[in-house]
PDB file of C-alpha atoms in Angstrom:
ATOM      1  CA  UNK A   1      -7.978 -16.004 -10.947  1.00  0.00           C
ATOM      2  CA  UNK A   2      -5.020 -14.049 -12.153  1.00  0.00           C
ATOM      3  CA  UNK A   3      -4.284 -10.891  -9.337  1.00  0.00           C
ATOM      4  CA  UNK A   4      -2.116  -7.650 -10.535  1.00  0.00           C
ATOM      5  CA  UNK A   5       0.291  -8.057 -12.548  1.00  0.00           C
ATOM      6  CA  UNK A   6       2.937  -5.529 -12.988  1.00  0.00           C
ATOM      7  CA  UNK A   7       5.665  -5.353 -15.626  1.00  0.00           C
ATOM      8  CA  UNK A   8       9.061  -4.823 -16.010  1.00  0.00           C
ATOM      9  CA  UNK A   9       9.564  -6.284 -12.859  1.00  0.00           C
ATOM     10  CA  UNK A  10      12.967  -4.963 -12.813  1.00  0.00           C
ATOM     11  CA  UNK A  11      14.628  -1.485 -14.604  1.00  0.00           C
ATOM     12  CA  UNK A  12      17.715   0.483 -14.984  1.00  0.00           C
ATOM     13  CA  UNK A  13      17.047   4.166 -16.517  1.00  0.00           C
ATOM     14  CA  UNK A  14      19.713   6.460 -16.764  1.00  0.00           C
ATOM     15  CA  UNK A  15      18.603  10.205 -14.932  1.00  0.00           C
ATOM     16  CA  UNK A  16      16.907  12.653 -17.550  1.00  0.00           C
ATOM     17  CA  UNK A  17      15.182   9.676 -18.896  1.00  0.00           C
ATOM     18  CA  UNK A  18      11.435   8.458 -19.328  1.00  0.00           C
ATOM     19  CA  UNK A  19      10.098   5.174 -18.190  1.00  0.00           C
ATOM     20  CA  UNK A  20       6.529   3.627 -18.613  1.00  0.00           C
ATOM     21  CA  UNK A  21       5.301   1.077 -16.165  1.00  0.00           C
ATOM     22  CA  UNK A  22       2.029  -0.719 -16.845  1.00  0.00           C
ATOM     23  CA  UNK A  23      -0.377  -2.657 -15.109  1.00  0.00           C
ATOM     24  CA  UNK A  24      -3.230  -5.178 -15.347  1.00  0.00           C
ATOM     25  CA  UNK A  25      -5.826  -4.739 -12.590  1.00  0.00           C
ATOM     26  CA  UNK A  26      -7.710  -8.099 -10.809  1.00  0.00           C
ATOM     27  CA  UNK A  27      -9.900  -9.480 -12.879  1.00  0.00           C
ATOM     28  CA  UNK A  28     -13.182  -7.918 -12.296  1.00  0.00           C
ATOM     29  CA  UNK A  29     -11.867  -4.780 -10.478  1.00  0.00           C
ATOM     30  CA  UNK A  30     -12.266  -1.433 -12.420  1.00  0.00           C
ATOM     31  CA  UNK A  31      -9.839   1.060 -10.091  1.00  0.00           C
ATOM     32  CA  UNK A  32      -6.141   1.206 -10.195  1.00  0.00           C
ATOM     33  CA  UNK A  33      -3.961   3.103  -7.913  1.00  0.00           C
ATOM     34  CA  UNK A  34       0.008   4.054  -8.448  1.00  0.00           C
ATOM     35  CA  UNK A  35       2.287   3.869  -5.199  1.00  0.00           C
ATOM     36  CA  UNK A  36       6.016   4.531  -4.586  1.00  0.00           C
ATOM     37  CA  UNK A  37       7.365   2.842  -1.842  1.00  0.00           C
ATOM     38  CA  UNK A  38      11.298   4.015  -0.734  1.00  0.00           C
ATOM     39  CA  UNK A  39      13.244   1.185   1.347  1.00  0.00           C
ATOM     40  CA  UNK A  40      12.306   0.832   4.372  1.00  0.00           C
ATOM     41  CA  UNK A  41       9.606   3.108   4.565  1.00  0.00           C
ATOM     42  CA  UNK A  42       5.549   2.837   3.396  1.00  0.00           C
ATOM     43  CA  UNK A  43       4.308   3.409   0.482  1.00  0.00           C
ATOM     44  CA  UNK A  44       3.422   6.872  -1.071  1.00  0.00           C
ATOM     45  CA  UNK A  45       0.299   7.432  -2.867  1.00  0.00           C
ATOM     46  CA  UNK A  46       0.818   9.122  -6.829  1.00  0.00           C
ATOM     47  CA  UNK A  47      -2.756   8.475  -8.234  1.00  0.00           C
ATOM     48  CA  UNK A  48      -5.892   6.492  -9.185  1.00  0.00           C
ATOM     49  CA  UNK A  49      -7.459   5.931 -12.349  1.00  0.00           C
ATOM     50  CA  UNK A  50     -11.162   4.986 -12.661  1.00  0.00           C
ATOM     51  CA  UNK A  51     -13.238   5.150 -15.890  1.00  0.00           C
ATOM     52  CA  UNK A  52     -10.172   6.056 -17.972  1.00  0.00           C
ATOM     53  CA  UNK A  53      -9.792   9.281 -15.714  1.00  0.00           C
ATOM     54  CA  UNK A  54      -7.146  10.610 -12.908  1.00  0.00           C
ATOM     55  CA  UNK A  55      -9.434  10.953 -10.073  1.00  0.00           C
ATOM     56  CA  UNK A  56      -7.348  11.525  -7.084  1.00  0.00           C
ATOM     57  CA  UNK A  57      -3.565  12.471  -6.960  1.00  0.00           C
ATOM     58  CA  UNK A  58      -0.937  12.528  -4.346  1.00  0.00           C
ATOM     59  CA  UNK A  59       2.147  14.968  -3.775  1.00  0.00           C
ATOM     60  CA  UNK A  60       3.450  14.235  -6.571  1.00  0.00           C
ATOM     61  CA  UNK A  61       4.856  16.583  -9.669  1.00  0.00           C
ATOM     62  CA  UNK A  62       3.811  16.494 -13.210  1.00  0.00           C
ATOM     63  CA  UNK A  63       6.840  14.206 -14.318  1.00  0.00           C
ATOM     64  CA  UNK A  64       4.649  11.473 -13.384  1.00  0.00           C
ATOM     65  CA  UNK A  65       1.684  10.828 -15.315  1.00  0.00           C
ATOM     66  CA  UNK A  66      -0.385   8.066 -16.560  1.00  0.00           C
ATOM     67  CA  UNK A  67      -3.599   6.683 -18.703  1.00  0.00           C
ATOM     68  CA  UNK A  68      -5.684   4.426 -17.808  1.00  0.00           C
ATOM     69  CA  UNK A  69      -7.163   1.855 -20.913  1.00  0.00           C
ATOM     70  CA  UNK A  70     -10.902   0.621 -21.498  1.00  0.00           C
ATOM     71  CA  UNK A  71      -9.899  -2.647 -20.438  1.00  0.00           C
ATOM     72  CA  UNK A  72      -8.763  -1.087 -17.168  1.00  0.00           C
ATOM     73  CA  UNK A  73      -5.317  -1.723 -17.641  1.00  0.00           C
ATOM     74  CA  UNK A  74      -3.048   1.513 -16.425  1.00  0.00           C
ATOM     75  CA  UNK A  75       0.512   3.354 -17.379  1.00  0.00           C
ATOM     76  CA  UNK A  76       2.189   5.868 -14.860  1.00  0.00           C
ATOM     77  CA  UNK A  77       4.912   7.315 -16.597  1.00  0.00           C
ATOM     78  CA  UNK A  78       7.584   9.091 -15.230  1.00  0.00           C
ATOM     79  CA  UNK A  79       9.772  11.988 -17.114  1.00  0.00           C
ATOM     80  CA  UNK A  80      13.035  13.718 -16.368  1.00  0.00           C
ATOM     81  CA  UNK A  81      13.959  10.568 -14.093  1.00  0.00           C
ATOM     82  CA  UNK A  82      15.928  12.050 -11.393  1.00  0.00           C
ATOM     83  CA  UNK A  83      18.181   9.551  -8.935  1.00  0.00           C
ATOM     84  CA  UNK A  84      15.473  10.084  -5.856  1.00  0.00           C
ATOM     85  CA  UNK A  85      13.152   8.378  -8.484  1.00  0.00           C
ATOM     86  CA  UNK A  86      14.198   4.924  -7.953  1.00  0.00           C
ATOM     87  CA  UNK A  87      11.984   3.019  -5.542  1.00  0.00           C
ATOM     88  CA  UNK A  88       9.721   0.266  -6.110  1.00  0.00           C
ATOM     89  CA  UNK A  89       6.313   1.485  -7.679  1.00  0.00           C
ATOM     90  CA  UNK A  90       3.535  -0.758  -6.587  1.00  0.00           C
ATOM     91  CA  UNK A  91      -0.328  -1.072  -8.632  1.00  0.00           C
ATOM     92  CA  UNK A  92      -2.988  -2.187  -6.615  1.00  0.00           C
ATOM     93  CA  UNK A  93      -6.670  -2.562  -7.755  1.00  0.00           C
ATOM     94  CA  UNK A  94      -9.558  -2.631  -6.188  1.00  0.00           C
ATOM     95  CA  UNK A  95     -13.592  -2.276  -7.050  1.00  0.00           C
ATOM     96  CA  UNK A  96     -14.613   1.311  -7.649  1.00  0.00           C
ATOM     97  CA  UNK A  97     -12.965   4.241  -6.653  1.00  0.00           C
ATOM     98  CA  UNK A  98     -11.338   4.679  -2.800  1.00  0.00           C
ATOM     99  CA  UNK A  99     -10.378   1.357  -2.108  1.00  0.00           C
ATOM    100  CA  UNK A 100     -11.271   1.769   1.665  1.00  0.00           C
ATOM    101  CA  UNK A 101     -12.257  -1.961   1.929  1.00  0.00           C
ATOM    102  CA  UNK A 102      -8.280  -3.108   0.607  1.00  0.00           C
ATOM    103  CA  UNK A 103      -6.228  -3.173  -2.540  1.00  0.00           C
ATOM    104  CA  UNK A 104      -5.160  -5.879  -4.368  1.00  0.00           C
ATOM    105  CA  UNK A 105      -1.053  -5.239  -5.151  1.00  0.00           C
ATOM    106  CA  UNK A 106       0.791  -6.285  -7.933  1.00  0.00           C
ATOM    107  CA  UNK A 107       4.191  -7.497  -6.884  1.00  0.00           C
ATOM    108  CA  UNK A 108       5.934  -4.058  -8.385  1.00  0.00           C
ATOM    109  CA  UNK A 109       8.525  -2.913 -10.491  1.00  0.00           C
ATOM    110  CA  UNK A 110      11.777  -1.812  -8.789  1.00  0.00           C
ATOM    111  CA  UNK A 111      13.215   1.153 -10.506  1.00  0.00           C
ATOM    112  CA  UNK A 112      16.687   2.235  -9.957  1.00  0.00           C
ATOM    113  CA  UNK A 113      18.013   5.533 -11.808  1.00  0.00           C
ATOM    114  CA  UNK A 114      22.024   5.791 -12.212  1.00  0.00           C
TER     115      UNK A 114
ATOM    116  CA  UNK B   1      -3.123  16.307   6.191  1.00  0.00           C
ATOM    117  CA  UNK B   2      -3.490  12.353   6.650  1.00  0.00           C
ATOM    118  CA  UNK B   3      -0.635  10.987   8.534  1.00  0.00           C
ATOM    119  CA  UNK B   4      -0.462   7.632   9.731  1.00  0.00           C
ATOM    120  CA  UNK B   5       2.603   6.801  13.076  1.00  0.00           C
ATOM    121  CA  UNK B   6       3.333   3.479  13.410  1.00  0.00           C
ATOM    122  CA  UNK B   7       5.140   1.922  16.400  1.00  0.00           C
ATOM    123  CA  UNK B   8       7.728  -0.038  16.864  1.00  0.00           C
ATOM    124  CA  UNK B   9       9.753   0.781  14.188  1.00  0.00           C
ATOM    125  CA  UNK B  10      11.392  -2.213  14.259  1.00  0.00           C
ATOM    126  CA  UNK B  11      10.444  -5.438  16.468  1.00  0.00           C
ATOM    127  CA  UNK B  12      12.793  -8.495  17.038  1.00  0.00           C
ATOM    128  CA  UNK B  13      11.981 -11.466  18.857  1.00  0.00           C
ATOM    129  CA  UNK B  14      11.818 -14.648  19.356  1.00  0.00           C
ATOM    130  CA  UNK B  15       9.902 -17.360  18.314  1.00  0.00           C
ATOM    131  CA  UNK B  16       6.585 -18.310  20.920  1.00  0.00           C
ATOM    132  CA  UNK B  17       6.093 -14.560  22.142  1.00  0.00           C
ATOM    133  CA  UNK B  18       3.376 -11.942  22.014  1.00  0.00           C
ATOM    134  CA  UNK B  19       4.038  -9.047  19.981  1.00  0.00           C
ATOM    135  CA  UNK B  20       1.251  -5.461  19.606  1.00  0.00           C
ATOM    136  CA  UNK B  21       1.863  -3.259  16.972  1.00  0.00           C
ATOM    137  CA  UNK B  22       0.647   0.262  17.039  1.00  0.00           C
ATOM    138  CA  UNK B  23      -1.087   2.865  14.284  1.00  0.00           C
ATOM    139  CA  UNK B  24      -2.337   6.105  15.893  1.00  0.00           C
ATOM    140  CA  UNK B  25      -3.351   9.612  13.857  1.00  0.00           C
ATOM    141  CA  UNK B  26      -4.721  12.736  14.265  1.00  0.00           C
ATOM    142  CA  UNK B  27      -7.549  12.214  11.740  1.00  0.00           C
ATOM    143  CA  UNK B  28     -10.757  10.243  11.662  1.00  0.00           C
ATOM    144  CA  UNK B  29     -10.617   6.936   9.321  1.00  0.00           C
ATOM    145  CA  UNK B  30     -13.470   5.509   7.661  1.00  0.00           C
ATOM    146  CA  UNK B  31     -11.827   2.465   7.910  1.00  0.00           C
ATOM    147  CA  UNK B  32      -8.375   1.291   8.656  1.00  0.00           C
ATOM    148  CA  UNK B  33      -6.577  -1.518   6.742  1.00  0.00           C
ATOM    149  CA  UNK B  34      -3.505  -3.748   7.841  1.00  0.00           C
ATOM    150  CA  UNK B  35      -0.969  -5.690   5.305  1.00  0.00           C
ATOM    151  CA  UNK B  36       2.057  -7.446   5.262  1.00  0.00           C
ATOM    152  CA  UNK B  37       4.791  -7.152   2.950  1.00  0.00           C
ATOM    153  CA  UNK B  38       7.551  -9.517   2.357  1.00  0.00           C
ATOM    154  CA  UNK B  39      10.990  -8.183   0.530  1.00  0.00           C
ATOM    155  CA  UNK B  40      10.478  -7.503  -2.735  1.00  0.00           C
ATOM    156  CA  UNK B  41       6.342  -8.182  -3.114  1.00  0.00           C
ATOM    157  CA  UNK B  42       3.438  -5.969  -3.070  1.00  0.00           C
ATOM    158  CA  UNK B  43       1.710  -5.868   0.083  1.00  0.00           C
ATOM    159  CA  UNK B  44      -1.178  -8.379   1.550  1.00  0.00           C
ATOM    160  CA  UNK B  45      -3.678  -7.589   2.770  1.00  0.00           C
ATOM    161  CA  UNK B  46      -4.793  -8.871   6.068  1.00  0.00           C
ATOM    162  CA  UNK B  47      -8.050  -7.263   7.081  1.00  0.00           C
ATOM    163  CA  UNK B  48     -10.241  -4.159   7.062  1.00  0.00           C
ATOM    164  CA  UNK B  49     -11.838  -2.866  10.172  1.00  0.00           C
ATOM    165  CA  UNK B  50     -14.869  -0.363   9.902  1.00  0.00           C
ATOM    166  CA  UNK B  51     -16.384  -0.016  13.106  1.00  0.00           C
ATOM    167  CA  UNK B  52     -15.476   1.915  15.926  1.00  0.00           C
ATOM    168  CA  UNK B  53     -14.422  -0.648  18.782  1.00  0.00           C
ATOM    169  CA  UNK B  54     -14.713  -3.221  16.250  1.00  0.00           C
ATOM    170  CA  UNK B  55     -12.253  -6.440  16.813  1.00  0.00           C
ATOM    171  CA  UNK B  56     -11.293  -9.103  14.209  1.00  0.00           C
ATOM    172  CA  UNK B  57      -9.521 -12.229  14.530  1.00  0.00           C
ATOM    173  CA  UNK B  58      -7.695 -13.974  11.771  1.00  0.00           C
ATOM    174  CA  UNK B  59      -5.613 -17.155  13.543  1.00  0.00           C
ATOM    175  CA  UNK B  60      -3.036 -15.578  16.171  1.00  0.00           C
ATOM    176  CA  UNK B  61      -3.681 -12.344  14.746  1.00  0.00           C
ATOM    177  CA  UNK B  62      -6.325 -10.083  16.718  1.00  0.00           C
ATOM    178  CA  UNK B  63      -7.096  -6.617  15.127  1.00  0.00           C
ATOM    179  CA  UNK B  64      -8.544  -3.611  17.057  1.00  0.00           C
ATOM    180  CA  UNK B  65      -9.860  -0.637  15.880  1.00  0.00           C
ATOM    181  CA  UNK B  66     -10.133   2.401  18.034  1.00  0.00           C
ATOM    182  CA  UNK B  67     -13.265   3.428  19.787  1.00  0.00           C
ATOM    183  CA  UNK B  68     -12.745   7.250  17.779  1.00  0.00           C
ATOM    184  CA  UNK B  69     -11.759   5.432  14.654  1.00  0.00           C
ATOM    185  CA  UNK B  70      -8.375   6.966  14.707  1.00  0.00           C
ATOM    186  CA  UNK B  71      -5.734   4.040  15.744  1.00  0.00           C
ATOM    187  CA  UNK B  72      -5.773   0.691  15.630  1.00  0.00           C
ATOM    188  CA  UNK B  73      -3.528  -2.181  17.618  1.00  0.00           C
ATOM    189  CA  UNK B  74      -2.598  -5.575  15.598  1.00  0.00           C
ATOM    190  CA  UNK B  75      -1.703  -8.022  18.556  1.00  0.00           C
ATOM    191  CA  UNK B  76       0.210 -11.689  17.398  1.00  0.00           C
ATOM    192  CA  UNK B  77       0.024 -14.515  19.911  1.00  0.00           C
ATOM    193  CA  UNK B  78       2.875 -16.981  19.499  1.00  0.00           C
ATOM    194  CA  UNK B  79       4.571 -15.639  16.706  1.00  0.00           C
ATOM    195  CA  UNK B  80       6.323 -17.956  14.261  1.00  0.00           C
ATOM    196  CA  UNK B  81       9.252 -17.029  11.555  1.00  0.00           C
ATOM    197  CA  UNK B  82       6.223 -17.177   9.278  1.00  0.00           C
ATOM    198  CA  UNK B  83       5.210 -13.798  10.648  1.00  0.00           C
ATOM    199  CA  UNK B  84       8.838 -11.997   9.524  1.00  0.00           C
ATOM    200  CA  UNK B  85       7.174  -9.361   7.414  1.00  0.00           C
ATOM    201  CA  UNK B  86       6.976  -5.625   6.995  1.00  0.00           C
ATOM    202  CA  UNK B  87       3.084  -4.594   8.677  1.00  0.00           C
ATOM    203  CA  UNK B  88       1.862  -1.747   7.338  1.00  0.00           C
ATOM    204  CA  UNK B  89      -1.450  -0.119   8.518  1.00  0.00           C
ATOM    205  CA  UNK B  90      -3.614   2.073   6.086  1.00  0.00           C
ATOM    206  CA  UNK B  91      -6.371   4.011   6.256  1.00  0.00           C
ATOM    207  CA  UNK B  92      -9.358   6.429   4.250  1.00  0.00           C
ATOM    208  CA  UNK B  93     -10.600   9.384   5.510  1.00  0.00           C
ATOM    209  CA  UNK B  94     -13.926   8.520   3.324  1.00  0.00           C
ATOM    210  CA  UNK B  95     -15.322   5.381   1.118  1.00  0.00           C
ATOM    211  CA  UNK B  96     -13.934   6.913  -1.833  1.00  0.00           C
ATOM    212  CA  UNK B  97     -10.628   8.818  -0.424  1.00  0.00           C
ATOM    213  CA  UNK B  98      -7.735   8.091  -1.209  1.00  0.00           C
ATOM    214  CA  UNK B  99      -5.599   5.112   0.935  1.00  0.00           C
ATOM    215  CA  UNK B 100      -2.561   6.349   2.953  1.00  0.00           C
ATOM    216  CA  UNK B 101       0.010   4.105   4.417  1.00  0.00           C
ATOM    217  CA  UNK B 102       2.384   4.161   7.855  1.00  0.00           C
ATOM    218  CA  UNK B 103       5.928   3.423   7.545  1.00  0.00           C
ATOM    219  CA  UNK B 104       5.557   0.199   8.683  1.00  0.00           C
ATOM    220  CA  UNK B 105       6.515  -2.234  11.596  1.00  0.00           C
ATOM    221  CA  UNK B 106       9.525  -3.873  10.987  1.00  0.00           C
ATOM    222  CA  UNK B 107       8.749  -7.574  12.301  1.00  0.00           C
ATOM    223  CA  UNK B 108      11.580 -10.420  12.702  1.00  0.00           C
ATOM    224  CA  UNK B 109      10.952 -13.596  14.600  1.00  0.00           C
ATOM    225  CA  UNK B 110      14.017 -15.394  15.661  1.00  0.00           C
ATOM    226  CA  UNK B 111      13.866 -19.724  15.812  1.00  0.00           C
TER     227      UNK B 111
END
């Protein structure tokens, strides 16, 4: 039973750039949820995607964005990287929106803007 | 605003002693979730707690949840290097709110 998986793994963007991370939920879970985690400290909550739509959204601005796919997949794109962007960005899944019974996570993609 | 404190910030210690970790807020939690994380992987998760009062036990780990459903105490008995790990705790205000984390306990367990 294949868990998230989360590609790149690993990225180098110059700032003013875009990036696209993407994401393939648990198998059988429908809701997928965006997270940047600075070191050392927990992880931040962007936004979740369920039934193709953005249903909840953290403090986050517009430079980051993403789409969820009918096969549940997701992309959180980020524009205008700035150098505060680089962290690692975590996907977890989970079955229906909220989550409030525990995420899967994806082991991330570490993002570091030079 | 949801905030999450965890305490310590950091814990170091050695191998065969009892440890608690701490999560407190302000707000009410639907439920409160703990995970570890190890450097450079997604976080675990460990277990959910729902209940007011509620305790769960997973090995040497022992989970409590607060009688007002706003902190929650992860106690380790006889902790092994096994446990080195970042624990976060993480809660939802509702079913379908949105899950916010704590910094994190920064756990190291010395041979």
């Amino acid at each position: 039973d294949a868990g998230v998986t989360q590609s790149p793994t690993h990225l180098i963007k110059t700032r003013g750039q875009q990036v696209t991370l993407r994401c393939s939920p648990k198998s059988g879970h429908d809701t997928v949820s965006w997270y940047q985690q600075a070191l050392g400290q927990g992880p931040q909550f962007i936004f979740q995607y369920y039934e193709e739509e953005e249903r909840q959204r953290g403090n986050f601005p517009d430079r980051f964005s993403g789409h969820q796919f009918p096969n549940y997949s997701s992309e959180l794109n980020v524009n205008a990287l700035l150098l505060g962007d680089s962290a690692l960005y975590l996907c977890a899944s989970s079955l229906r929106t909220g989550g409030s019974y525990g995420y899967t996570f994806g082991s991330g993609t570490r993002l570091t803007v030079v | 605003t949801q905030l999450l404190e965890q305490s310590p910030q950091f814990l170091s210690i050695q191998e065969g002693e009892n440890l608690t970790v701490y999560c407190n807020s302000s707000s009410v939690f639907s439920s409160l979730q703990w995970y570890r994380q190890e450097p450079g992987e997604g976080p675990v998760l460990l277990v959910t707690v729902v209940t007011g009062g509620e305790v769960k036990k997973l090995k040497r780990l022992t989970f409590q949840f607060g009688d007002a459903r706003k902190d929650s105490s992860l106690h380790i008995t006889a902790a092994q290097p096994g446990d080195t790990g970042l624990y976060l705790c993480a809660g939802a205000e509702t079913s379908y709110d949105k899950v916010i984390f704590g910094p994190g306990t920064s756990l190291s367990v010395i041979p």
